[in-house]
Coordinates of C-alpha atoms and ligand atoms in Angstrom, one line a residue:
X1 CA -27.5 13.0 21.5
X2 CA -24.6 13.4 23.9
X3 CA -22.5 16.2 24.0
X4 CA -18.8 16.3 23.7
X5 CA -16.8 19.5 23.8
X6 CA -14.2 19.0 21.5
X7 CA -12.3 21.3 22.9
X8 CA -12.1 20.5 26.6
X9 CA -12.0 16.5 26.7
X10 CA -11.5 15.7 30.0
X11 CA -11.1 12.3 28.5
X12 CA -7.7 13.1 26.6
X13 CA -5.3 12.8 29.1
X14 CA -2.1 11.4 28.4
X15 CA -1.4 7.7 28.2
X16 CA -4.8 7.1 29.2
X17 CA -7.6 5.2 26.6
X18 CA -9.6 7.6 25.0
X19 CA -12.1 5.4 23.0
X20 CA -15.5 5.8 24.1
X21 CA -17.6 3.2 21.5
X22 CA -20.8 5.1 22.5
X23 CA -19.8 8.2 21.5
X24 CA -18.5 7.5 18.5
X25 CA -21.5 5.5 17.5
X26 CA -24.1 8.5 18.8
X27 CA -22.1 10.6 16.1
X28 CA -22.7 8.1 13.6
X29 CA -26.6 7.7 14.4
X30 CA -27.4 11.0 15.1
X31 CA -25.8 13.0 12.3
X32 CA -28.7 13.7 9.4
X33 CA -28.0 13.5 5.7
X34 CA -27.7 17.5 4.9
X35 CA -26.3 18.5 2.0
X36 CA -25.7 22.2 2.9
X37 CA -24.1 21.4 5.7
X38 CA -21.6 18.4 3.8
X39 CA -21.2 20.9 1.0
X40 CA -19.8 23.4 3.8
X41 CA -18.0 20.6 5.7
X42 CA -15.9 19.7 2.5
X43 CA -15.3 23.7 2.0
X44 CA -13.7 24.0 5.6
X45 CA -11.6 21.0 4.6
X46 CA -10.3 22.6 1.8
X47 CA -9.6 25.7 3.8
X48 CA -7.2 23.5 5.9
X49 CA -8.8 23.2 9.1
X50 CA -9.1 19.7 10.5
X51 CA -12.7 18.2 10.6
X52 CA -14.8 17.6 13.8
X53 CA -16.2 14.1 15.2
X54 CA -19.4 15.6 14.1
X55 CA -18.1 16.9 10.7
X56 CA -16.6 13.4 10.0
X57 CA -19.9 11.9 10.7
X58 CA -22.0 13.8 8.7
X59 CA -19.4 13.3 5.8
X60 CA -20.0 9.8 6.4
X61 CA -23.5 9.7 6.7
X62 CA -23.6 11.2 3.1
X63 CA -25.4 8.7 0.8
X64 CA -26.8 10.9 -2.1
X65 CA -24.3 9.4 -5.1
X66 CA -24.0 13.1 -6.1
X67 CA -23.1 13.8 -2.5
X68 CA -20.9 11.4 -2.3
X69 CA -19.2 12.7 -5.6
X70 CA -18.4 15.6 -4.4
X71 CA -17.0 14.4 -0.9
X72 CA -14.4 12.5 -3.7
X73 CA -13.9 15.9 -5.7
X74 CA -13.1 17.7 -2.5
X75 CA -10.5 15.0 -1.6
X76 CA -9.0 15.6 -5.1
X77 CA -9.3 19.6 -4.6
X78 CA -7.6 19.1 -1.4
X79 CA -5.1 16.9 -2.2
X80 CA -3.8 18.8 -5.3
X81 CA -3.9 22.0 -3.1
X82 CA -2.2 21.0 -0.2
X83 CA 0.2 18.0 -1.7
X84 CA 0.5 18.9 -5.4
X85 CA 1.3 16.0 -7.5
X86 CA 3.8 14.1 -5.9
X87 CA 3.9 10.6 -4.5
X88 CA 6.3 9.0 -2.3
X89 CA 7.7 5.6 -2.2
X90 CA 8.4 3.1 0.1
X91 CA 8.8 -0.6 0.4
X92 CA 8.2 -2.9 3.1
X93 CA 11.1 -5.6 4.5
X94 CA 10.0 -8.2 6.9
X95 CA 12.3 -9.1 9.2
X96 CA 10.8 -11.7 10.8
X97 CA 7.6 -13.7 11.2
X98 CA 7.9 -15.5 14.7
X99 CA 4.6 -14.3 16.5
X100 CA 3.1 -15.4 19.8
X101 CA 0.1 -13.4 19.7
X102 CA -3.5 -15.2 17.4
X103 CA -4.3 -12.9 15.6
X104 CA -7.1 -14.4 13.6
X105 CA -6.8 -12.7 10.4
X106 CA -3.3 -12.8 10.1
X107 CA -1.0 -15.7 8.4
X108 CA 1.5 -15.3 11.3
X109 CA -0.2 -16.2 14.0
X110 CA 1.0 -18.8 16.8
X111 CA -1.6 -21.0 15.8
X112 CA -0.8 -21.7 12.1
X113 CA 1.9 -24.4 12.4
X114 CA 2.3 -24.6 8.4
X115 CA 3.4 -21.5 8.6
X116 CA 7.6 -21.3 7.5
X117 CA 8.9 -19.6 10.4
X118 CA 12.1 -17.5 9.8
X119 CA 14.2 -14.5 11.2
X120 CA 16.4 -13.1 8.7
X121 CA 20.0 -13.3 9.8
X122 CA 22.2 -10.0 9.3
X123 CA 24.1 -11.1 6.1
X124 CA 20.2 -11.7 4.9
X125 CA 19.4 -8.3 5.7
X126 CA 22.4 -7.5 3.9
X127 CA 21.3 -8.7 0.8
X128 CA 17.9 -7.7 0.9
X129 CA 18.6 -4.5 1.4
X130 CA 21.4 -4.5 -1.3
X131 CA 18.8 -6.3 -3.8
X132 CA 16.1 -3.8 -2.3
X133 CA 18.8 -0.1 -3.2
X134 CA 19.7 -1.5 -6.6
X135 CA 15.8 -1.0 -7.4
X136 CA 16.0 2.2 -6.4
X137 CA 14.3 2.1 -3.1
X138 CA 15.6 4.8 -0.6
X139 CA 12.9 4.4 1.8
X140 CA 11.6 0.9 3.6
X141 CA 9.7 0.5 6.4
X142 CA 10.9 -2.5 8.4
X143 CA 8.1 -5.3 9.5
X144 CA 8.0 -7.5 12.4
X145 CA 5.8 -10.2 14.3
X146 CA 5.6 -9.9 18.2
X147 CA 7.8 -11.9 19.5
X148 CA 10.2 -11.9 22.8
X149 CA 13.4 -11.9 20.0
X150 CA 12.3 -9.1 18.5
X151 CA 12.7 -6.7 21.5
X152 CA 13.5 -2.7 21.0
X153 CA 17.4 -3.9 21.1
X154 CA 16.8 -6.1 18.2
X155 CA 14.9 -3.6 16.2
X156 CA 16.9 -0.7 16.8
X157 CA 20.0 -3.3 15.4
X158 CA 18.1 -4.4 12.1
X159 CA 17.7 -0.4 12.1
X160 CA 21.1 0.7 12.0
X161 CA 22.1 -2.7 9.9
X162 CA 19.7 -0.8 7.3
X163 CA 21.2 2.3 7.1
X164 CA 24.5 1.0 7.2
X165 CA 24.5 -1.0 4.1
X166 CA 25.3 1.2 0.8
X167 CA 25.6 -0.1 -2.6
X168 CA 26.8 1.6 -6.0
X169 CA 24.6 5.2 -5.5
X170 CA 22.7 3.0 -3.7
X171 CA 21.7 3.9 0.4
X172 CA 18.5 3.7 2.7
X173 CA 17.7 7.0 3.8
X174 CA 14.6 6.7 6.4
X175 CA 13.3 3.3 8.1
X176 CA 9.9 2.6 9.3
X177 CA 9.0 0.5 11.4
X178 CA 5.6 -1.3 11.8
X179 CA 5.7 -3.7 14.9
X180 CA 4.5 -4.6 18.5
X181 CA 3.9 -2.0 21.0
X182 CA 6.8 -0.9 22.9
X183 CA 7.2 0.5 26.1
X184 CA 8.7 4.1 26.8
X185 CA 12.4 2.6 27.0
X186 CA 11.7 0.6 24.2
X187 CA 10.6 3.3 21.9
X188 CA 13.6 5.4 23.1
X189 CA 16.0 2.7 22.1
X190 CA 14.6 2.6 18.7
X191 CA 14.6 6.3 18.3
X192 CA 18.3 6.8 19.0
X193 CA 18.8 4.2 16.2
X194 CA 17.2 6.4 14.0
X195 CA 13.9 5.6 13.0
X196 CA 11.7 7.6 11.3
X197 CA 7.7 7.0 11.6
X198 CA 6.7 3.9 14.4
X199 CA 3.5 2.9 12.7
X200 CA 1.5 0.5 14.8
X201 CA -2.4 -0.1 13.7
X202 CA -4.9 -0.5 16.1
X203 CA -6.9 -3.2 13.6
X204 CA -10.2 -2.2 15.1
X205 CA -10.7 0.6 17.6
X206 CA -14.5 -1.2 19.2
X207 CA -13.0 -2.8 22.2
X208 CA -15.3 -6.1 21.9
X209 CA -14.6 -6.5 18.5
X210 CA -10.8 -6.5 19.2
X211 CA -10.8 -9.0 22.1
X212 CA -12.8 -11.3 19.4
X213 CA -10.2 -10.9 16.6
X214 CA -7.3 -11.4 19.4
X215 CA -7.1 -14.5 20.6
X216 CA -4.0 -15.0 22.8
X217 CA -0.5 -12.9 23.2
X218 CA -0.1 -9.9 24.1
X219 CA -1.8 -8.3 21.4
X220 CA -5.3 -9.1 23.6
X221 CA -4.7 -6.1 25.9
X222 CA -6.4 -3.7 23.5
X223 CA -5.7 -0.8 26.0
X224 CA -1.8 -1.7 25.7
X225 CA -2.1 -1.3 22.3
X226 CA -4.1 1.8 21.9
X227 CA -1.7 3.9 24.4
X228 CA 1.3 2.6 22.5
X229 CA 2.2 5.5 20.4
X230 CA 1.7 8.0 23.4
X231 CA 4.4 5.9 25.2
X232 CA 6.2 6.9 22.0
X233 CA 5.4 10.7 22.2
X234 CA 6.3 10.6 25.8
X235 CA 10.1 8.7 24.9
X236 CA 10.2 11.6 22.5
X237 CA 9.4 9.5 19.2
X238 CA 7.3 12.0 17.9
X239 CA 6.2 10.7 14.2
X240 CA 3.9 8.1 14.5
X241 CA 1.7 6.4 12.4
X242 CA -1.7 4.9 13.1
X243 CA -4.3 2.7 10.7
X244 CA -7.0 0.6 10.9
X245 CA -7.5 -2.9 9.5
X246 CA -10.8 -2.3 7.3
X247 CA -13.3 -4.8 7.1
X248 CA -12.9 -6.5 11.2
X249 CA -15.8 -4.0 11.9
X250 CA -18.0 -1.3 10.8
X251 CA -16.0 1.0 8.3
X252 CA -17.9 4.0 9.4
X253 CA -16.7 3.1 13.2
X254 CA -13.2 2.5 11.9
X255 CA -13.2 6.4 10.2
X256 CA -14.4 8.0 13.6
X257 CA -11.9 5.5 15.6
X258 CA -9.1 7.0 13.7
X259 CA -10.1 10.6 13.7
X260 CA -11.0 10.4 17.6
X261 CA -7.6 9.0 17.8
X262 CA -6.0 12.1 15.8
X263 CA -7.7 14.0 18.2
X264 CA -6.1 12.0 21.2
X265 CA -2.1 12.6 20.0
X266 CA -2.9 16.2 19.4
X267 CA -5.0 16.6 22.7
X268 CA -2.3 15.5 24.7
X269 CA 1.1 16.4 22.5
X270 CA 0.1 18.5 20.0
X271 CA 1.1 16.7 17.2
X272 CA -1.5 14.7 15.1
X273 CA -0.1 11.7 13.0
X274 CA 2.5 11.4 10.7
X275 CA 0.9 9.0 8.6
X276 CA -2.6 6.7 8.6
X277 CA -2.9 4.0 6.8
X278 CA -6.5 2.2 6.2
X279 CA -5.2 -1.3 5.0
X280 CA -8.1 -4.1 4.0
X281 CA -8.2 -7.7 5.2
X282 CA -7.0 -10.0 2.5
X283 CA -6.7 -13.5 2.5
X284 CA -4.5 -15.2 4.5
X285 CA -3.6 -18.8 5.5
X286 CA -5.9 -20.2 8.2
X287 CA -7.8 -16.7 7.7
X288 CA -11.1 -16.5 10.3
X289 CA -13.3 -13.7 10.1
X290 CA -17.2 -13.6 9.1
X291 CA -16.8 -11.3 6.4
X292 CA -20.1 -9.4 7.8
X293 CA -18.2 -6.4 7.8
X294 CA -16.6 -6.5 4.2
X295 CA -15.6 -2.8 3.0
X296 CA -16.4 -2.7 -0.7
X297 CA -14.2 -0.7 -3.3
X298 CA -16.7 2.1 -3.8
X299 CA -16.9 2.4 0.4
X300 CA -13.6 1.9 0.5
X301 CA -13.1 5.2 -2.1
X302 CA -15.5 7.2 0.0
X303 CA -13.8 6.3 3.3
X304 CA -10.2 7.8 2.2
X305 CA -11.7 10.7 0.9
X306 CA -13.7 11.1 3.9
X307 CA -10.4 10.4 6.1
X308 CA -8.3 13.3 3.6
X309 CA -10.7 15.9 4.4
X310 CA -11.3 15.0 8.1
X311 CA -7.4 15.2 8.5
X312 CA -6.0 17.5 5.8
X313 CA -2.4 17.7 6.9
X314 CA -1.5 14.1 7.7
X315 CA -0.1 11.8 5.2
X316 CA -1.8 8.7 4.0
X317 CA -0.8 5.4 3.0
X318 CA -1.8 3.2 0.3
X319 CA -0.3 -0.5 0.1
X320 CA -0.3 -3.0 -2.5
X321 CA -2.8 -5.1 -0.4
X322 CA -4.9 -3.7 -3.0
X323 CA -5.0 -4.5 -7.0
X324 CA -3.6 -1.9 -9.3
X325 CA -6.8 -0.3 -10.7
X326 CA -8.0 0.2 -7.5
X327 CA -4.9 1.6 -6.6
X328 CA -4.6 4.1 -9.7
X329 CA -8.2 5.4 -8.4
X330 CA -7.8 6.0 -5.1
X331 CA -4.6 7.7 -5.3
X332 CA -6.5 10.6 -6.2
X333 CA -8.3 11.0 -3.2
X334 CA -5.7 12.1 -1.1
X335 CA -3.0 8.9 -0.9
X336 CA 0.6 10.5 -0.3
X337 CA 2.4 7.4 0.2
X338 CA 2.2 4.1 -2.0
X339 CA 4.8 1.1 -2.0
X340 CA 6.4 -0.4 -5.3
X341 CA 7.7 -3.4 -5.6
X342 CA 6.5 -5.5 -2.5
X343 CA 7.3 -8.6 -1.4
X344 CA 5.9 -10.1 1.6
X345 CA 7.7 -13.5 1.5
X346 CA 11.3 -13.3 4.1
X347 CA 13.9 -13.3 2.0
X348 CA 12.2 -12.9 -1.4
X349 CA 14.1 -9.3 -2.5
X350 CA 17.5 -10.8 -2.4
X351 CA 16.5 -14.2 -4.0
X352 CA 15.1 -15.6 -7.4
X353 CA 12.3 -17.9 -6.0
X354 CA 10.6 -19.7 -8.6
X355 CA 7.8 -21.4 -6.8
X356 CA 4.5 -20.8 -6.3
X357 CA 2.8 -18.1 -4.2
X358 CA 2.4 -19.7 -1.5
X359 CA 0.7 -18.4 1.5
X360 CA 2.5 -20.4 4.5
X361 CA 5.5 -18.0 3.9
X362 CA 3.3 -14.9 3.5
X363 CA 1.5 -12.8 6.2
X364 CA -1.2 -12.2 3.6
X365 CA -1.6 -11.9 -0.3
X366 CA -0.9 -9.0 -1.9
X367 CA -2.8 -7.8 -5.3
X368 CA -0.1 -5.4 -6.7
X369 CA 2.8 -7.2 -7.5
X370 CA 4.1 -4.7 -10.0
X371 CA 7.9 -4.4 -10.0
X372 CA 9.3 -0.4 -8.6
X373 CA 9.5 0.7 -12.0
X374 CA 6.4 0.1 -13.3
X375 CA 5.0 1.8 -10.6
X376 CA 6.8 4.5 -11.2
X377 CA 6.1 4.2 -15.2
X378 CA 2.6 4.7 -14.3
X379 CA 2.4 7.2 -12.1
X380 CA 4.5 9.0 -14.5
X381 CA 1.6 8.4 -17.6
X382 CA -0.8 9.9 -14.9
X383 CA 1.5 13.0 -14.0
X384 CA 2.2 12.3 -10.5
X385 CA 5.8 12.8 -9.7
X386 CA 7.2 10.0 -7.8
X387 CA 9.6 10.8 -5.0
X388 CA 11.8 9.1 -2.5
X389 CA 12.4 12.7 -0.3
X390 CA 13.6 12.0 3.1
X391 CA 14.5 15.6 3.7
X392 CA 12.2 16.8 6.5
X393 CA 13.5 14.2 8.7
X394 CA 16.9 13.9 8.0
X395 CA 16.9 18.0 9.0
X396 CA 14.5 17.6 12.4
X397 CA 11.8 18.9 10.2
X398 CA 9.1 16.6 12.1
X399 CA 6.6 16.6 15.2
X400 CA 5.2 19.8 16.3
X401 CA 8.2 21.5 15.2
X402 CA 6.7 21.4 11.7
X403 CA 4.1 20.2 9.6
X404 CA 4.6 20.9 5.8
X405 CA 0.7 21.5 5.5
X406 CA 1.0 24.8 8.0
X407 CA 4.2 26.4 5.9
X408 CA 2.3 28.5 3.0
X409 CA 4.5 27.3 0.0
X410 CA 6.1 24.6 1.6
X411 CA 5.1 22.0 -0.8
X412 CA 6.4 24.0 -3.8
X413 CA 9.8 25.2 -2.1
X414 CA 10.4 21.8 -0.5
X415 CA 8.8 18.7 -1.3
X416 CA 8.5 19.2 -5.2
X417 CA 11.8 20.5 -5.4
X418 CA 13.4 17.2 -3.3
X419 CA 10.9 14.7 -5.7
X420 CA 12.5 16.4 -8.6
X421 CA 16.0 16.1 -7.1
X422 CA 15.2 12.3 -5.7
X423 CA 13.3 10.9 -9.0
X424 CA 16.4 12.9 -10.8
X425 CA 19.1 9.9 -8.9
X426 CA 16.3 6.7 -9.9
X427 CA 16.5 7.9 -13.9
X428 CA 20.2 8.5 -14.1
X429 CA 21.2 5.4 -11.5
X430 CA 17.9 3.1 -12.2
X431 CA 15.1 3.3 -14.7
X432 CA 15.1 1.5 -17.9
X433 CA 15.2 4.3 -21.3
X434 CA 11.5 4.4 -21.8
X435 CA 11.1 5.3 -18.0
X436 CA 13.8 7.9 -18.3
X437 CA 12.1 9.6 -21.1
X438 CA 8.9 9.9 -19.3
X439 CA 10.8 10.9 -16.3
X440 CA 12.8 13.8 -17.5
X441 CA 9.6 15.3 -19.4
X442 CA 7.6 15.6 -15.8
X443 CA 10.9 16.7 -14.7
X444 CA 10.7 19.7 -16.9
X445 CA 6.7 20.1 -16.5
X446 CA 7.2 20.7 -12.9
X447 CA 10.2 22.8 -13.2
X448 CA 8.0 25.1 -14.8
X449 CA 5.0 25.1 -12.4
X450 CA 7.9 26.2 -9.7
X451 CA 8.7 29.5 -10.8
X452 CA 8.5 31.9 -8.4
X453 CA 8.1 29.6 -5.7
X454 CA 11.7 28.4 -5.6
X455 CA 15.2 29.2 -7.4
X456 CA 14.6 27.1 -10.4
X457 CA 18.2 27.5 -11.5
X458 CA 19.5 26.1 -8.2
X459 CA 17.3 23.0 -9.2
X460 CA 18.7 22.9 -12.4
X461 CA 22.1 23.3 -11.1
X462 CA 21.9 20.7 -8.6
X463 CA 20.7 18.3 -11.7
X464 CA 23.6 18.6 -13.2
X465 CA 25.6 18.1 -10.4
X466 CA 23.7 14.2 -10.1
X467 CA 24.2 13.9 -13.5
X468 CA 27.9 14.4 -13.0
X469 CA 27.7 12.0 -9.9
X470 CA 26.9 13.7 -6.7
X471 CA 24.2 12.6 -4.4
X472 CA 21.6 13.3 -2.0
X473 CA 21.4 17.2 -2.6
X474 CA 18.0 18.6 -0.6
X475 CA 16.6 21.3 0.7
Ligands
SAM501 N1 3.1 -7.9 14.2 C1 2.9 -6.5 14.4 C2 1.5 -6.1 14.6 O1 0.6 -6.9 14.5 O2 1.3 -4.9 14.9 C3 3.4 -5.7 13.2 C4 3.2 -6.2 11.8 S1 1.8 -6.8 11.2 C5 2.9 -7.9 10.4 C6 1.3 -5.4 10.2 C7 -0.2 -5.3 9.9 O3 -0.6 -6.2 8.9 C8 -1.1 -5.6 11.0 O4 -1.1 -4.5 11.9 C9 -2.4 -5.8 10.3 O5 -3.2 -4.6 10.3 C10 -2.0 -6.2 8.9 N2 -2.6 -7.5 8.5 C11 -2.5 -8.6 9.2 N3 -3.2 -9.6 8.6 C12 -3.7 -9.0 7.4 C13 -4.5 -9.5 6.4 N4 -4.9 -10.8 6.3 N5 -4.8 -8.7 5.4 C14 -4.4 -7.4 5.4 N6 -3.6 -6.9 6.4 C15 -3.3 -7.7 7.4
SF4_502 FE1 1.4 -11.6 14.9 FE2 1.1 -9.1 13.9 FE3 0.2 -11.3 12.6 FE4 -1.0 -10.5 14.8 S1 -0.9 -9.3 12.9 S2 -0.4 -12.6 14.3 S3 0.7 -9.7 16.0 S4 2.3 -10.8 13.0

């Protein structure tokens, strides 16, 4: 076997591609089953420290069903240790689904002519977003093809647009974005509009593989892609988000690809990703991929266990690509983020439409279709405490600067306390009685699990004040 110093990777240097296929696949062959060494692997985790290449690979190479159990339990440890109980919520608004790139698992691409092509105009994005606040949402991640229209101008407008547009108690308090690559001007423009992560997935991180899936556009410079979010670091844009789609390629490869790519961002800035997100391939109009590669759901458990203990203090996202029992299981593993509500379809928040799914207006199908509030209504009958908090960012609380995971208490003090205060606005502005009932008794379960960790009365206090109609109150 090779060696790679971890430490000193003359490899990582900024803005440069760091993915060496080899390597990642002589972790992955030449890291034995050992149980002793898995079992102190997951306890390291659990003691916060981020996982090696090596590490990762042995997690992965764990087959034993016992094993593998406990890989999953360690997730679960970890995530109730670090995170607590809370989830946050999010949904996505696509903006537009002109694309010149052929992508050939994607409904969007250049090459399906059936597809319904549309841009949303500003009053649209008006009323999505006012259809989108009077469910409750408060955070939306903002979704794009590649397209020359959709430059960093364009998105940094649809930004502020977003932000601007308040109804009743209702307001958007962090955008996302998920789009092309920009360049280091670009990704400046869209931070001074406010943005908070730039999530951009590398779909598969084996260079072949990628130029096979990526037929035409831009998107065929896998190198472009892969160095995008250090252009971002270097315009300053430091919360980024990176994912892989699963099921192009090798899951094992795609786990290693994403950690080796952890490694990368902090190597050269530092900073590790905000988010990762580990979406599946699901089917989509003129769909073309073998299938060979299919992640099943019981892989597809282990790998996000395997990628919450290999990266302990980055969030992770779960989307309603999949169904809602596979959803309610994996959420345990480590997921932080999960989106209610979705809607895929341009234009679909804001409008009644009563025909069929159909998927020459979609970019793929989605198998959660719940509404927001029964998300929340079931998250609630499993005690997680759903939250909208979009406190860190709003007070510069990102980056290097901070990383919740490294404050001892921080959860607690911070993040429990906003999801109280947050989920405290969606029952007295939004949720049906039923959901309101549920709602206040977690309230008042957590409440109790904070003292001594933060001024409980303040919280109660600043409940009140909600209930009497102020808004956005955080610490
Ligand atoms: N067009 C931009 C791009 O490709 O980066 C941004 C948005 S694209 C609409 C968002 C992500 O959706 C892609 O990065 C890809 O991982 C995912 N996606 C595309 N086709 C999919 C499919 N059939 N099933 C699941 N996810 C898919
Ligand atoms: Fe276009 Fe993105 Fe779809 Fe590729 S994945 S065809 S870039 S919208």
């Amino acid at each position: 076997m090779k060696f790679y110093p971890e430490k000193c990777r003359i490899k990582d240097e900024r803005m440069k591609p760091f993915i060496d296929p080899d390597e990642l696949w002589d972790y992955i062959n030449n890291t034995r089953q050992d149980p002793v060494r898995v079992r102190e692997t997951i306890a390291k985790s659990l003691d916060k420290q981020r996982l090696t290449l090596e590490e990762t690979a042995l997690l992965i190479n764990a087959t034993d069903t016992d094993l593998v159990e406990e890989i999953k339990q360690g997730a679960r440890d970890l995530k109730k240790k670090i995170y607590g109980n809370r989830i946050v919520l999010f949904a996505p608004l696509y903006i537009g689904n002109k694309c010149t790139n052929n992508c050939k698992y994607c409904g969007f691409r250049a090459s399906n002519k059936e597809a319904i092509r549309k841009t949303l105009s500003d009053e649209e994005i008006v009323k999505e977003i006012e259809a989108l606040e009077d469910n409750g949402q408060k955070r939306l991640i903002l979704v794009y093809g590649e397209h020359p229209e959709y430059d960093a101008d364009y998105i940094a407008h649809t930004v502020r647009i977003a932000y601007s547009v308040k109804k009743g108690h209702g307001e958007i308090r962090r955008v996302n974005i998920n789009a092309a690559p920009l360049d280091i001007e670009g990704f400046r423009k869209v931070k001074q509009a406010g943005i908070g992560t730039y999530q951009i997935f590398q779909e598969t991180y084996h260079p072949e593989v990628y130029r096979m899936y990526h037929l035409g556009g831009k998107k065929k410079d896998y190198d472009w892609r892969l160095t995008a979010l250090d252009r971002a670091q270097e315009a300053g844009l430091d919360d980024v988000g990176i994912g892989a789609l699963f099921s192009l390629y090798d899951w094992r490869f795609e786990v290693m690809g994403l950690v080796r790519h952890t490694n990368h961002l902090e190597a050269c800035y530092n900073v590790g990703p905000h988010t990762i997100s580990f979406p599946r391939v699901q089917s989509a109009a003129m769909l073309d991929f073998e299938g060979k590669y299919l992640v099943s759901d019981a892989d597809f458990a282990k790998l996000v266990a395997i990628l919450r203990l290999a990266v302990p203090y980055t969030g992770m996202i779960l989307t309603a690509r999949e169904n809602a029992a596979l959803r309610k299981e994996v959420i345990q593993y480590g997921v932080s983020q999960i989106d209610g509500g979705t809607k895929l379809e341009l234009g679909s928040y804001s409008q009644s439409l009563n025909q069929e799914q159909d998927l020459n207006r979609e970019q793929f199908k989605i198998n959660d279709d719940r509404s927001l509030n029964e998300v929340i209504d079931e998250l609630l009958e499993n005690d997680f405490l759903p939250s909208f908090c979009t406190a860190c960012y709003r007070l510069g609380r990102t980056g290097e600067h901070f990383m919740e995971f490294s404050v001892p208490g921080f959860i607690k003090r911070f993040c429990t306390a906003n999801a109280i205060l947050t989920l405290t606005e969606y029952l007295v502005d939004y949720a049906p009685e039923e959901t309101a009932k549920k709602g206040w008794k977690t309230i008042e379960e957590n409440l109790i699990k904070l003292e001594g960790f933060q001024d409980v009365r303040e919280i109660r206090n600043r409940i009140e004040r909600i209930k009497q109609g102020e808004r956005d109150l955080y610490f």
